[in-house]
mmCIF file of C-alpha atoms and ligand atoms in Angstrom:
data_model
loop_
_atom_site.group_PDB
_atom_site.id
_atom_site.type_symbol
_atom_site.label_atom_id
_atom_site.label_comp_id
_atom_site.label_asym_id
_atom_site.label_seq_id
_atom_site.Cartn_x
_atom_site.Cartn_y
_atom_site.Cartn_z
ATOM 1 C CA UNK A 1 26.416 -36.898 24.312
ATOM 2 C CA UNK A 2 28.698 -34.527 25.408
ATOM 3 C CA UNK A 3 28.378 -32.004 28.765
ATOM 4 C CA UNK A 4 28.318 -29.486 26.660
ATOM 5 C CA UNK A 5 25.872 -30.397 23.975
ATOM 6 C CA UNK A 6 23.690 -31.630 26.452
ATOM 7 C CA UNK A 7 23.775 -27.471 28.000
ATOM 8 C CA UNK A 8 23.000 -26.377 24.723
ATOM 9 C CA UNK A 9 19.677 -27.800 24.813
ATOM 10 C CA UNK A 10 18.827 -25.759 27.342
ATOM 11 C CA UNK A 11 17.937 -21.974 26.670
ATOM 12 C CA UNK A 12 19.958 -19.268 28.009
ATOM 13 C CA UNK A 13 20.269 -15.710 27.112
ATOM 14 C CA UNK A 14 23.465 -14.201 27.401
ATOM 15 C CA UNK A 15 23.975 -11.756 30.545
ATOM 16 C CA UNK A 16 27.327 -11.729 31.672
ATOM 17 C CA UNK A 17 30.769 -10.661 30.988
ATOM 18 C CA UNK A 18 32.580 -13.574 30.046
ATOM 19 C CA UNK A 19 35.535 -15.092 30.119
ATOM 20 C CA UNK A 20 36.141 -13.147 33.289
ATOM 21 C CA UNK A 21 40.023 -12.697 34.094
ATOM 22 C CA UNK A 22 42.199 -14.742 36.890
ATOM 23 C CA UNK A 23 45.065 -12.579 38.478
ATOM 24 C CA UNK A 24 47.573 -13.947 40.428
ATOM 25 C CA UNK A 25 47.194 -11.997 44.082
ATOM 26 C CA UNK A 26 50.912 -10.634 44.060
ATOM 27 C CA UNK A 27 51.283 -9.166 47.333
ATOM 28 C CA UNK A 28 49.629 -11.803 49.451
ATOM 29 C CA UNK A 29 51.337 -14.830 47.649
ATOM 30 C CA UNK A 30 53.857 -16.377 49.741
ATOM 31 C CA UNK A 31 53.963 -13.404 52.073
ATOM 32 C CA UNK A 32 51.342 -15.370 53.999
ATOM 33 C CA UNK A 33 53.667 -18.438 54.665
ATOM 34 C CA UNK A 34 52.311 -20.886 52.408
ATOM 35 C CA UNK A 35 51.605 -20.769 48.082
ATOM 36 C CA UNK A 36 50.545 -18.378 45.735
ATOM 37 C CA UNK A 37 46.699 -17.314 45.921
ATOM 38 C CA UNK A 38 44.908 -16.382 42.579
ATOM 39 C CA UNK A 39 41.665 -15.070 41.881
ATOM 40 C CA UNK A 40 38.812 -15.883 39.364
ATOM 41 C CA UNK A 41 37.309 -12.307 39.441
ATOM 42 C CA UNK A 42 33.221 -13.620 38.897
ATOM 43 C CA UNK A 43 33.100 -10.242 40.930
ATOM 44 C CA UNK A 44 33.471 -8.570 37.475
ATOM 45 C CA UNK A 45 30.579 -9.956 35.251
ATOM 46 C CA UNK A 46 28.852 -6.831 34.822
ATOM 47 C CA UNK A 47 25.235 -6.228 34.403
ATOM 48 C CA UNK A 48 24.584 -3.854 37.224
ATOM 49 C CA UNK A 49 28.075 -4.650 39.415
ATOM 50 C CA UNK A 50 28.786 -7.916 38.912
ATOM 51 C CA UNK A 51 28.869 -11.256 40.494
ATOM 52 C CA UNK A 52 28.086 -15.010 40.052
ATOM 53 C CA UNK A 53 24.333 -14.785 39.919
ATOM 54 C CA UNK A 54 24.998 -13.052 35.866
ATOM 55 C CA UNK A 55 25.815 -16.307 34.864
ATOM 56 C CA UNK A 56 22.908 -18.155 36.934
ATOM 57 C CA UNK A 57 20.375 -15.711 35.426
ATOM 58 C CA UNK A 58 21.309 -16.339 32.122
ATOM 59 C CA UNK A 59 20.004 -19.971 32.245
ATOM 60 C CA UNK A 60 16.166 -18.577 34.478
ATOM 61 C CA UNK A 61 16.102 -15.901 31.470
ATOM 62 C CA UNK A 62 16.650 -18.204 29.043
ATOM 63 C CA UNK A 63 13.401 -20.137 30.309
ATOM 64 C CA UNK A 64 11.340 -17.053 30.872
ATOM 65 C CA UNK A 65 12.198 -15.707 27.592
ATOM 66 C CA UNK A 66 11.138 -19.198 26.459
ATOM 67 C CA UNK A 67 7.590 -19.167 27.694
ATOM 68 C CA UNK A 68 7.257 -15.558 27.145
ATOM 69 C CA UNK A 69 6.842 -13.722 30.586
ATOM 70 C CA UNK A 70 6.646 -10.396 30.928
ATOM 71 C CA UNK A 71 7.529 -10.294 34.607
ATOM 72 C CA UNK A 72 10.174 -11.671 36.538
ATOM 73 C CA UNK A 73 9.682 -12.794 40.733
ATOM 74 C CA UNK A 74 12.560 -13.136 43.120
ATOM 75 C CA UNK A 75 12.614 -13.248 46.610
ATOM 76 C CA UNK A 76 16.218 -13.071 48.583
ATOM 77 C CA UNK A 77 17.775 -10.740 51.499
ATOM 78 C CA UNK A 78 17.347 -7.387 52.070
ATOM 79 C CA UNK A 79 20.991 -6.811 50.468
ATOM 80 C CA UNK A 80 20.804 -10.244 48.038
ATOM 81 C CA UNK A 81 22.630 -9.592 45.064
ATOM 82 C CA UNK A 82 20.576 -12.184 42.940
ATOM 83 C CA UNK A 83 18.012 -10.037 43.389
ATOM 84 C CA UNK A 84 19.583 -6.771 42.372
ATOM 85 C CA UNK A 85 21.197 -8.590 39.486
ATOM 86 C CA UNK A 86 17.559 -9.765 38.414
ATOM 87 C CA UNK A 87 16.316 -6.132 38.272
ATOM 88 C CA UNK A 88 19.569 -5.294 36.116
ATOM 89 C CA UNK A 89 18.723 -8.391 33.826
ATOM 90 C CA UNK A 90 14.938 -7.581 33.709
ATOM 91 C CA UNK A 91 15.543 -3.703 33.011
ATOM 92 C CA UNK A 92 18.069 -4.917 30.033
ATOM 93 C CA UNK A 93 15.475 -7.150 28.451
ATOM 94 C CA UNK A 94 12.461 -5.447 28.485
ATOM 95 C CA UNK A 95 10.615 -7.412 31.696
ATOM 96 C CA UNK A 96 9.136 -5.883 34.564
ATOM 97 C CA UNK A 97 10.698 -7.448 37.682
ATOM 98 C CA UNK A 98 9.087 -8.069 41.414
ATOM 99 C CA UNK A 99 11.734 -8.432 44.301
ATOM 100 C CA UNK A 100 10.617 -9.818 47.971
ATOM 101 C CA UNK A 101 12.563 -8.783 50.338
ATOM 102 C CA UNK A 102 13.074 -11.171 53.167
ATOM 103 C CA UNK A 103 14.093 -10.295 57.300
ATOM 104 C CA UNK A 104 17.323 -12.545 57.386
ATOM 105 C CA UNK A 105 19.823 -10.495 59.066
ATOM 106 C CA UNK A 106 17.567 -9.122 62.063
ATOM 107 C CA UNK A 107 19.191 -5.584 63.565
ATOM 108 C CA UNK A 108 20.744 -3.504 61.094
ATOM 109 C CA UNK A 109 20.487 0.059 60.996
ATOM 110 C CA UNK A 110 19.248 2.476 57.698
ATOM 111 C CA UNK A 111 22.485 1.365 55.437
ATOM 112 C CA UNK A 112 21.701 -1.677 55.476
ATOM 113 C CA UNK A 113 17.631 -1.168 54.592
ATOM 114 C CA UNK A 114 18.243 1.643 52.538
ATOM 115 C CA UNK A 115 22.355 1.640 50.413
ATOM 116 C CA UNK A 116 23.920 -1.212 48.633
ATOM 117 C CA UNK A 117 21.637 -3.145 46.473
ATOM 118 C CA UNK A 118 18.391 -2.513 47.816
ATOM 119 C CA UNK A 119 19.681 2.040 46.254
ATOM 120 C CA UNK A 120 20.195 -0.299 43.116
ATOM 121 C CA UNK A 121 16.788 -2.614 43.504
ATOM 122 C CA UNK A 122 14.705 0.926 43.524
ATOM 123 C CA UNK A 123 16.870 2.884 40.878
ATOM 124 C CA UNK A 124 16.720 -0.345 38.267
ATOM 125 C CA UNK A 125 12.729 0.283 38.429
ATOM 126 C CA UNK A 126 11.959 -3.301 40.391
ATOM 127 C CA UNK A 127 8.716 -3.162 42.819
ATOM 128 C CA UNK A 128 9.449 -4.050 46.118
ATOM 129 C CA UNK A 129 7.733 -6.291 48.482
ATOM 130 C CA UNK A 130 8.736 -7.453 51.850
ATOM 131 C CA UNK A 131 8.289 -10.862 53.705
ATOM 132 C CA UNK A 132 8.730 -11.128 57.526
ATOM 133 C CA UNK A 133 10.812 -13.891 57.936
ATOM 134 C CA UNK A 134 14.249 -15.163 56.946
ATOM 135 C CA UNK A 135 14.392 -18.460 57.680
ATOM 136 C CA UNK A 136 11.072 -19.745 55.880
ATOM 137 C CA UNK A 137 11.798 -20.548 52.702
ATOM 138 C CA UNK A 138 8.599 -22.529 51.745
ATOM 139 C CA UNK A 139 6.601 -19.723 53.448
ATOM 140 C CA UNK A 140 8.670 -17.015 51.341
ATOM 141 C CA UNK A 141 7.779 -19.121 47.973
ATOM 142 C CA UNK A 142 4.388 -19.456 48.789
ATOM 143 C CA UNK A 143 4.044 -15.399 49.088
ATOM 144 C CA UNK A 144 5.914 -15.334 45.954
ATOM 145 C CA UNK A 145 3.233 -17.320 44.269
ATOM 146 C CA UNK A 146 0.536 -15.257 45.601
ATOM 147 C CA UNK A 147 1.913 -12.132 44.311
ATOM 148 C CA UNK A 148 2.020 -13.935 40.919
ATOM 149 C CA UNK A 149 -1.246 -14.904 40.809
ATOM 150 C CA UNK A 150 -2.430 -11.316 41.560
ATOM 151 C CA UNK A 151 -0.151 -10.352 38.193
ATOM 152 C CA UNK A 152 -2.043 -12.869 36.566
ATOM 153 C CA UNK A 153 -5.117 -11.801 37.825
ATOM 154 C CA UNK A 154 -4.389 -8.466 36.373
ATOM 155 C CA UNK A 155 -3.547 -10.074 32.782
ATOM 156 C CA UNK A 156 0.640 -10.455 32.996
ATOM 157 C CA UNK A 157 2.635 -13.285 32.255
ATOM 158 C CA UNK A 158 5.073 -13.496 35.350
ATOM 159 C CA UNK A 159 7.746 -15.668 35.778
ATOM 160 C CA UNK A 160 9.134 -16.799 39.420
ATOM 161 C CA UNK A 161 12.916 -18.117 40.123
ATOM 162 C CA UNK A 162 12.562 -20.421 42.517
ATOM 163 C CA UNK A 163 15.651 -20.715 44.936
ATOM 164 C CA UNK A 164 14.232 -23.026 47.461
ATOM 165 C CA UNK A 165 15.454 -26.774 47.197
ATOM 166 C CA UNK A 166 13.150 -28.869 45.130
ATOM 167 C CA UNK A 167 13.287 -26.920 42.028
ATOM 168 C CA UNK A 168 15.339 -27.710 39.212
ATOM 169 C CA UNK A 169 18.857 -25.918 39.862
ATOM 170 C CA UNK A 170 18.839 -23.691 36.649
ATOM 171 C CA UNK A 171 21.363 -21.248 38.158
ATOM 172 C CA UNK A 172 23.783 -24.435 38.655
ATOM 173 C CA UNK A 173 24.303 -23.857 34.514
ATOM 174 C CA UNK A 174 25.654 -21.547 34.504
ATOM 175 C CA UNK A 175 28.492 -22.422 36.799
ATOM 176 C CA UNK A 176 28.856 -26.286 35.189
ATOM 177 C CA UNK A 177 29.059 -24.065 31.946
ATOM 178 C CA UNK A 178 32.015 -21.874 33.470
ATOM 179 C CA UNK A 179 34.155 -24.730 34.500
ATOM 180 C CA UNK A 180 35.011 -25.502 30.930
ATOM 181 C CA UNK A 181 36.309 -21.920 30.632
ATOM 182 C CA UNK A 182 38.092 -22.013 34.142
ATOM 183 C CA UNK A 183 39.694 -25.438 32.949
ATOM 184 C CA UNK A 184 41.279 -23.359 29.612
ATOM 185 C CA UNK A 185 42.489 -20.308 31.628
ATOM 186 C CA UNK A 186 44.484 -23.080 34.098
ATOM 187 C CA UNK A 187 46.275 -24.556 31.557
ATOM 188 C CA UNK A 188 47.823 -21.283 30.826
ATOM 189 C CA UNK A 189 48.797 -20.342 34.425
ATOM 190 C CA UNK A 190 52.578 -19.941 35.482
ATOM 191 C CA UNK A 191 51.420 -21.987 38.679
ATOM 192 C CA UNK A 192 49.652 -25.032 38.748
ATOM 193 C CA UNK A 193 46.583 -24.891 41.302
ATOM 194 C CA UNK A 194 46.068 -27.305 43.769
ATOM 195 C CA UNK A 195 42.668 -26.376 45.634
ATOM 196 C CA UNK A 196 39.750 -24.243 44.539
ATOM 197 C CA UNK A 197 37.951 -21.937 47.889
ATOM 198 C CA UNK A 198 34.226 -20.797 46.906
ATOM 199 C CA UNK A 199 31.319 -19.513 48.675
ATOM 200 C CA UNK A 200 28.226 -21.771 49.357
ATOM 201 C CA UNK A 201 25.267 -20.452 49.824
ATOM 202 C CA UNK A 202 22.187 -22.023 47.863
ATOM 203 C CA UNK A 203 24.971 -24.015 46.208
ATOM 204 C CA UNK A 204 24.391 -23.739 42.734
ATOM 205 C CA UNK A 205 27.710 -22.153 42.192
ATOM 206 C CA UNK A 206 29.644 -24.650 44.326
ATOM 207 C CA UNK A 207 27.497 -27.653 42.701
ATOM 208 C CA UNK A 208 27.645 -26.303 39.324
ATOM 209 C CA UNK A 209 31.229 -25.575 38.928
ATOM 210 C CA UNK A 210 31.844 -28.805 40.604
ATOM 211 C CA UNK A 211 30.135 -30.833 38.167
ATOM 212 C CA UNK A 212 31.038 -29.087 36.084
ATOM 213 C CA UNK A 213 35.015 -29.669 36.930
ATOM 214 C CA UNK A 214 34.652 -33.293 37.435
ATOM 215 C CA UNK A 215 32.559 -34.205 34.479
ATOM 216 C CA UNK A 216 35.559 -32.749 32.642
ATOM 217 C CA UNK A 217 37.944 -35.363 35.076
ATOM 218 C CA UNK A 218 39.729 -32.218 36.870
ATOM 219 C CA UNK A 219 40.025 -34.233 39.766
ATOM 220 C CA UNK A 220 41.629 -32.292 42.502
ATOM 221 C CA UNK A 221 39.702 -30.604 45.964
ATOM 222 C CA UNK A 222 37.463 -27.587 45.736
ATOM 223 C CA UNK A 223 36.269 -26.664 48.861
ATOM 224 C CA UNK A 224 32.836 -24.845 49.535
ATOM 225 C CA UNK A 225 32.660 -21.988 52.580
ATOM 226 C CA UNK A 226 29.459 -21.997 54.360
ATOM 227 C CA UNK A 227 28.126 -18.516 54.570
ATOM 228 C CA UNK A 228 24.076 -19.124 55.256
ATOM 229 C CA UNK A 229 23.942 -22.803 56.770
ATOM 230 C CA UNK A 230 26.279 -24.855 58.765
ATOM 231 C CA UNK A 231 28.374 -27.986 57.606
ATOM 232 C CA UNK A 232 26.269 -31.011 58.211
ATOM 233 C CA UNK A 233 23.317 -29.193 55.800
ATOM 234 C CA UNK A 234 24.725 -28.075 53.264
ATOM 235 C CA UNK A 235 26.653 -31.224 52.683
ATOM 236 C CA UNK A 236 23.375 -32.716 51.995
ATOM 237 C CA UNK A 237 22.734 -29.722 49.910
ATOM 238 C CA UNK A 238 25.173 -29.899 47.620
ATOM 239 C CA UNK A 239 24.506 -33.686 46.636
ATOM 240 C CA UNK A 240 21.267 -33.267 46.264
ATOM 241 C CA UNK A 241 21.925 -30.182 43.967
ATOM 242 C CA UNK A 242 24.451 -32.151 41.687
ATOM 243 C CA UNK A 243 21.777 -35.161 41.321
ATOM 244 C CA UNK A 244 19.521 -32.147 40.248
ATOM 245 C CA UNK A 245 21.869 -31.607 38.224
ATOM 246 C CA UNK A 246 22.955 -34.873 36.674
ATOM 247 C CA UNK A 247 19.118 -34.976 36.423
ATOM 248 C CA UNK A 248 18.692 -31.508 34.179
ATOM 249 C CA UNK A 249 21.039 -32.088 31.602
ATOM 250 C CA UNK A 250 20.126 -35.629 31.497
ATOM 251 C CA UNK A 251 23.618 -37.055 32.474
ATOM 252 C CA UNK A 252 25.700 -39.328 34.717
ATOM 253 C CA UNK A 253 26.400 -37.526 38.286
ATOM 254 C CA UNK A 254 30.201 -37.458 38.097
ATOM 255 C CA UNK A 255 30.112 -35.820 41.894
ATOM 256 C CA UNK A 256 31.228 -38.599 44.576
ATOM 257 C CA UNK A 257 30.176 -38.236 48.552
ATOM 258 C CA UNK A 258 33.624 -37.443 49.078
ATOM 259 C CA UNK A 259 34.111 -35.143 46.847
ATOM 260 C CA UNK A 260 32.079 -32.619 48.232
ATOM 261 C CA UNK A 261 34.066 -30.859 50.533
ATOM 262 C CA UNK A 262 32.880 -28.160 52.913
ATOM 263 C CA UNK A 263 33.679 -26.302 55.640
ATOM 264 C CA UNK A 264 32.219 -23.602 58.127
ATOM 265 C CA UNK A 265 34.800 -22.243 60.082
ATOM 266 C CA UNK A 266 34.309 -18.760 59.194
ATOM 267 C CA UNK A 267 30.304 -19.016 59.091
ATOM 268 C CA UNK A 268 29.603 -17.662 62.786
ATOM 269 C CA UNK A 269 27.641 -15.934 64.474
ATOM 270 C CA UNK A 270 25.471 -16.598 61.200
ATOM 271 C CA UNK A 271 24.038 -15.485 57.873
ATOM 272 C CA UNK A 272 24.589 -11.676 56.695
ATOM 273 C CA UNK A 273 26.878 -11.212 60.167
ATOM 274 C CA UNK A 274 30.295 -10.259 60.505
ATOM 275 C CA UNK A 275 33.109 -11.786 62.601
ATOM 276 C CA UNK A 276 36.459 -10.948 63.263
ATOM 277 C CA UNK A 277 38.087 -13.402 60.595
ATOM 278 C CA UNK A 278 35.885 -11.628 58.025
ATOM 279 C CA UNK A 279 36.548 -8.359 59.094
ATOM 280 C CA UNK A 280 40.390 -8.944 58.684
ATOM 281 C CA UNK A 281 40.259 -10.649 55.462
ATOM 282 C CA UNK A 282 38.266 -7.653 54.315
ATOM 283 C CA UNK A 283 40.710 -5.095 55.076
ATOM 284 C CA UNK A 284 43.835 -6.755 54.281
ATOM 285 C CA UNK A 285 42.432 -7.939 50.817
ATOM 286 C CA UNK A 286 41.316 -4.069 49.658
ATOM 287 C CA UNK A 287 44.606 -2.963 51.951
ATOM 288 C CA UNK A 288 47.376 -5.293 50.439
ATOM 289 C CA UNK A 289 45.491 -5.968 46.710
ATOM 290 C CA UNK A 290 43.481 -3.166 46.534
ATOM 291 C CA UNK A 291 40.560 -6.005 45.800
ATOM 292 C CA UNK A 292 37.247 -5.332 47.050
ATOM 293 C CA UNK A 293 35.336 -8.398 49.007
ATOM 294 C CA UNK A 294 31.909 -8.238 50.810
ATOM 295 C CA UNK A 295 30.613 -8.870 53.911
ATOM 296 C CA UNK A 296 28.539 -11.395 53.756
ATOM 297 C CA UNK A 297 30.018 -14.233 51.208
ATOM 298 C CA UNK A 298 32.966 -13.584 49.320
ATOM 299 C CA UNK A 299 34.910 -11.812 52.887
ATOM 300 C CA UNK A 300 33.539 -15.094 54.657
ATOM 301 C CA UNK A 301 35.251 -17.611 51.638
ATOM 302 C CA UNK A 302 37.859 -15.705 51.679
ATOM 303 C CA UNK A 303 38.668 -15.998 55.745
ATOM 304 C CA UNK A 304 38.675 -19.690 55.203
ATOM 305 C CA UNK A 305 40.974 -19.806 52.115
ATOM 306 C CA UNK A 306 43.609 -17.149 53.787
ATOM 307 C CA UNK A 307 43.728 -19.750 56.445
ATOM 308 C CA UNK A 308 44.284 -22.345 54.014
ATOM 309 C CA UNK A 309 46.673 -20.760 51.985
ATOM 310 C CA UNK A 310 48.491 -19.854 55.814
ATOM 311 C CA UNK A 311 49.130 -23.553 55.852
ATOM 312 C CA UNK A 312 49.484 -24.808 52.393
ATOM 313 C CA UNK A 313 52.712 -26.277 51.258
ATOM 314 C CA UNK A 314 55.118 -22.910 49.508
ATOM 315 C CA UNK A 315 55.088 -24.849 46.247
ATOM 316 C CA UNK A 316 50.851 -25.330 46.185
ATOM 317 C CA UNK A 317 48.895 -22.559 44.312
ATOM 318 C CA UNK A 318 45.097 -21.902 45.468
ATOM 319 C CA UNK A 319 42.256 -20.102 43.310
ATOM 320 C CA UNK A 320 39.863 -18.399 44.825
ATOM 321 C CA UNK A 321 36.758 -17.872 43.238
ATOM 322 C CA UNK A 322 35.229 -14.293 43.589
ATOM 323 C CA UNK A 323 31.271 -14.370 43.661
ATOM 324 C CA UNK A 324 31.134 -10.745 43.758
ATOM 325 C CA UNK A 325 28.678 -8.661 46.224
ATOM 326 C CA UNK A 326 30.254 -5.645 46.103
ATOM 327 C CA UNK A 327 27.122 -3.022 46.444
ATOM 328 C CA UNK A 328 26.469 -4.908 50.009
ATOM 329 C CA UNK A 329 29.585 -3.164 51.410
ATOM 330 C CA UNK A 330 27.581 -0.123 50.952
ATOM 331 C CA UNK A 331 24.980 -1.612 53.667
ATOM 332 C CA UNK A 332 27.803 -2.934 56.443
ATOM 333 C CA UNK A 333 29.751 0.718 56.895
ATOM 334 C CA UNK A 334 28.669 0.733 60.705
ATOM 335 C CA UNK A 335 30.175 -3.221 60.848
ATOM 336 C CA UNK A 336 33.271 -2.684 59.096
ATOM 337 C CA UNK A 337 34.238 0.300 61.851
ATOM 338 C CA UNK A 338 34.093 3.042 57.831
ATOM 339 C CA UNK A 339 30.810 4.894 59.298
ATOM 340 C CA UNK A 340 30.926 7.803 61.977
HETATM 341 C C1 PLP B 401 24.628 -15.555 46.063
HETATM 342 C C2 PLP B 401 26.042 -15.294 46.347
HETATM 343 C C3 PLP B 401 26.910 -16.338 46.722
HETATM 344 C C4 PLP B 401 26.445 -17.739 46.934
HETATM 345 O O1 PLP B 401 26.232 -18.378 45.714
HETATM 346 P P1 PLP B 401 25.260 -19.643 45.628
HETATM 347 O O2 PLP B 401 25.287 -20.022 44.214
HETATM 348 O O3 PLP B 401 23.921 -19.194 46.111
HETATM 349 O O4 PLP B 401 25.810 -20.676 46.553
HETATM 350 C C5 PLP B 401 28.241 -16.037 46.927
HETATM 351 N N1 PLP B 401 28.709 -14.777 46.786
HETATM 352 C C6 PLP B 401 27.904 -13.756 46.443
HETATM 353 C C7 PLP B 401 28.489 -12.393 46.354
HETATM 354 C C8 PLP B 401 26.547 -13.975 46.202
HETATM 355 O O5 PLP B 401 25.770 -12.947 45.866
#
């Protein structure tokens, strides 16, 4: 069987915006010393502002379609985009949706608490919840599952995405489903690309699209940013995701050791914070491309490809894949020097 018959035995309910467009970054190309820089704008997938977690949702909606919830859980960051995009998905079909919202970031003034996603959490009709901690993901599942079982108590049907590793990477779908349409946009680029940059954060974009790339025998680097975890762990991360994978769709793990590569030189001082390298690839993307990035993943990825694209060879072309995150800039004005 085929990668992609073996996906379509899965259920999934179309949520996103696809194919989304690549543009080739004009300004920036060459003018940085090295190749041209393109974008795969995953920023514009719709369904309540876009990102990459539309095309994981469609695979966890698919499944709680499936078994007939009537309530969707999440937990994530105060200013997670998953979980805003949940609400958005929930609202459009008909589910009541339950967001936990988890202390990752630490200090952060009433922007960050009360704009950006969490304004667009409370006006897509989601019930909010908070958990204490940020770095306890067991201990933020296990809430989770006692806020089901009260809706259960009370006669609903709820449904929980799991995010923590040791569930089956659903989300990862929908990225090893999108590298079959990135694959058919490259053929018809002017410039042939030569590395992929994308953010890694729970990893099922950077293990899906992986898989997804190398099942299809597109051979060449794609290199995942940390933005929550350093190096070391999330290497492990992503291997264990793709065997998750391989294991899901029932088929060979095409992924080798080497080919996951990683780094985190734009990842300090940590999770949700800004640094200097962020800040500047922030500005001079909207500045120079009028393109909008976030704080706290695609501003990160982007850092580290800029510097790769600083040094890449003038006849190399790199594609940078935009995750999205937009509404979080809403949360960061006091960090990006924009508030009074
Ligand atoms: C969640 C998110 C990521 C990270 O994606 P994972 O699939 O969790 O690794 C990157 N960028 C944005 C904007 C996100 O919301």
């Amino acid at each position: 069987m085929s990668i992609s018959e073996n996906l379509q035995l899965l259920p999934r309910t179309p949520l996103a915006h696809t194919p989304t467009p690549i543009e080739r970054l004009n300004n920036l190309s060459g003018a940085l010393g090295g190749g041209a820089l393109y974008v795969k704008r995953d920023d514009c997938t719709g369904l309540a502002m876009g990102g990459n977690k539309a095309r994981q949702l469609e695979y966890y909606f698919g499944e709680a379609l499936q078994q007939h919830a009537d309530t969707i859980l999440i937990t994530g960051a105060v200013q997670s985009n998953f979980v805003r995009m949940a609400a958005a998905a929930a609202a459009k079909l008909g589910l009541d949706c339950h967001i936990q919202l988890e202390e990752r970031v630490g200090d952060t003034g009433a922007d960050y608490r009360q704009s950006g996603n969490v304004l667009l959490d409370r006006l897509l009709g989601a019930t909010l919840h908070t958990y204490p901690q940020g770095e306890d993901e067991d201990g933020a599942d296990a809430n989770l599952k006692r806020i089901a079982d009260q809706l259960r108590a009370a006669g609903r049907q709820p449904y929980i995405i799991p995010l923590a590793p040791g569930h089956p990477p659903l989300g990862a779908l929908g990225y090893v489903r999108a590298a079959s349409e990135l694959l058919g946009q490259l053929e018809n680029l002017e410039d042939e690309i030569s590395h992929i940059f994308v953010a890694s954060g729970s990893g099922s974009t950077h293990a899906g699209l992986l898989f997804g790339l190398r099942s299809h025998n597109w051979l060449k680097p794609m290199i995942g940013v940390c933005v929550r975890r350093d190096r070391t762990s999330q290497q492990q991360r992503i291997k264990q995701r793709c065997e998750e994978i391989a294991a899901l769709l029932k088929l060979e793990n095409p992924v080798r050791p080497e080919d996951i590569e990683i780094t985190d030189e734009t990842f300090q001082p940590g999770y949700g914070k800004l640094n200097e390298q962020t800040l500047e690839a922030i500005n001079l993307c909207a500045q120079r491309e009028g393109l909008l990035l976030d704080p706290v993943y695609t501003g990160k990825s982007m850092a580290a490809c800029l510097n790769h694209v600083r040094t890449s060879r003038k006849d190399q072309s790199t594609l940078f894949v935009h995750t999205g995150g937009t509404p979080g800039l809403f949360g960061y004005g006091k960090e990006l020097n924009l508030a009074d």
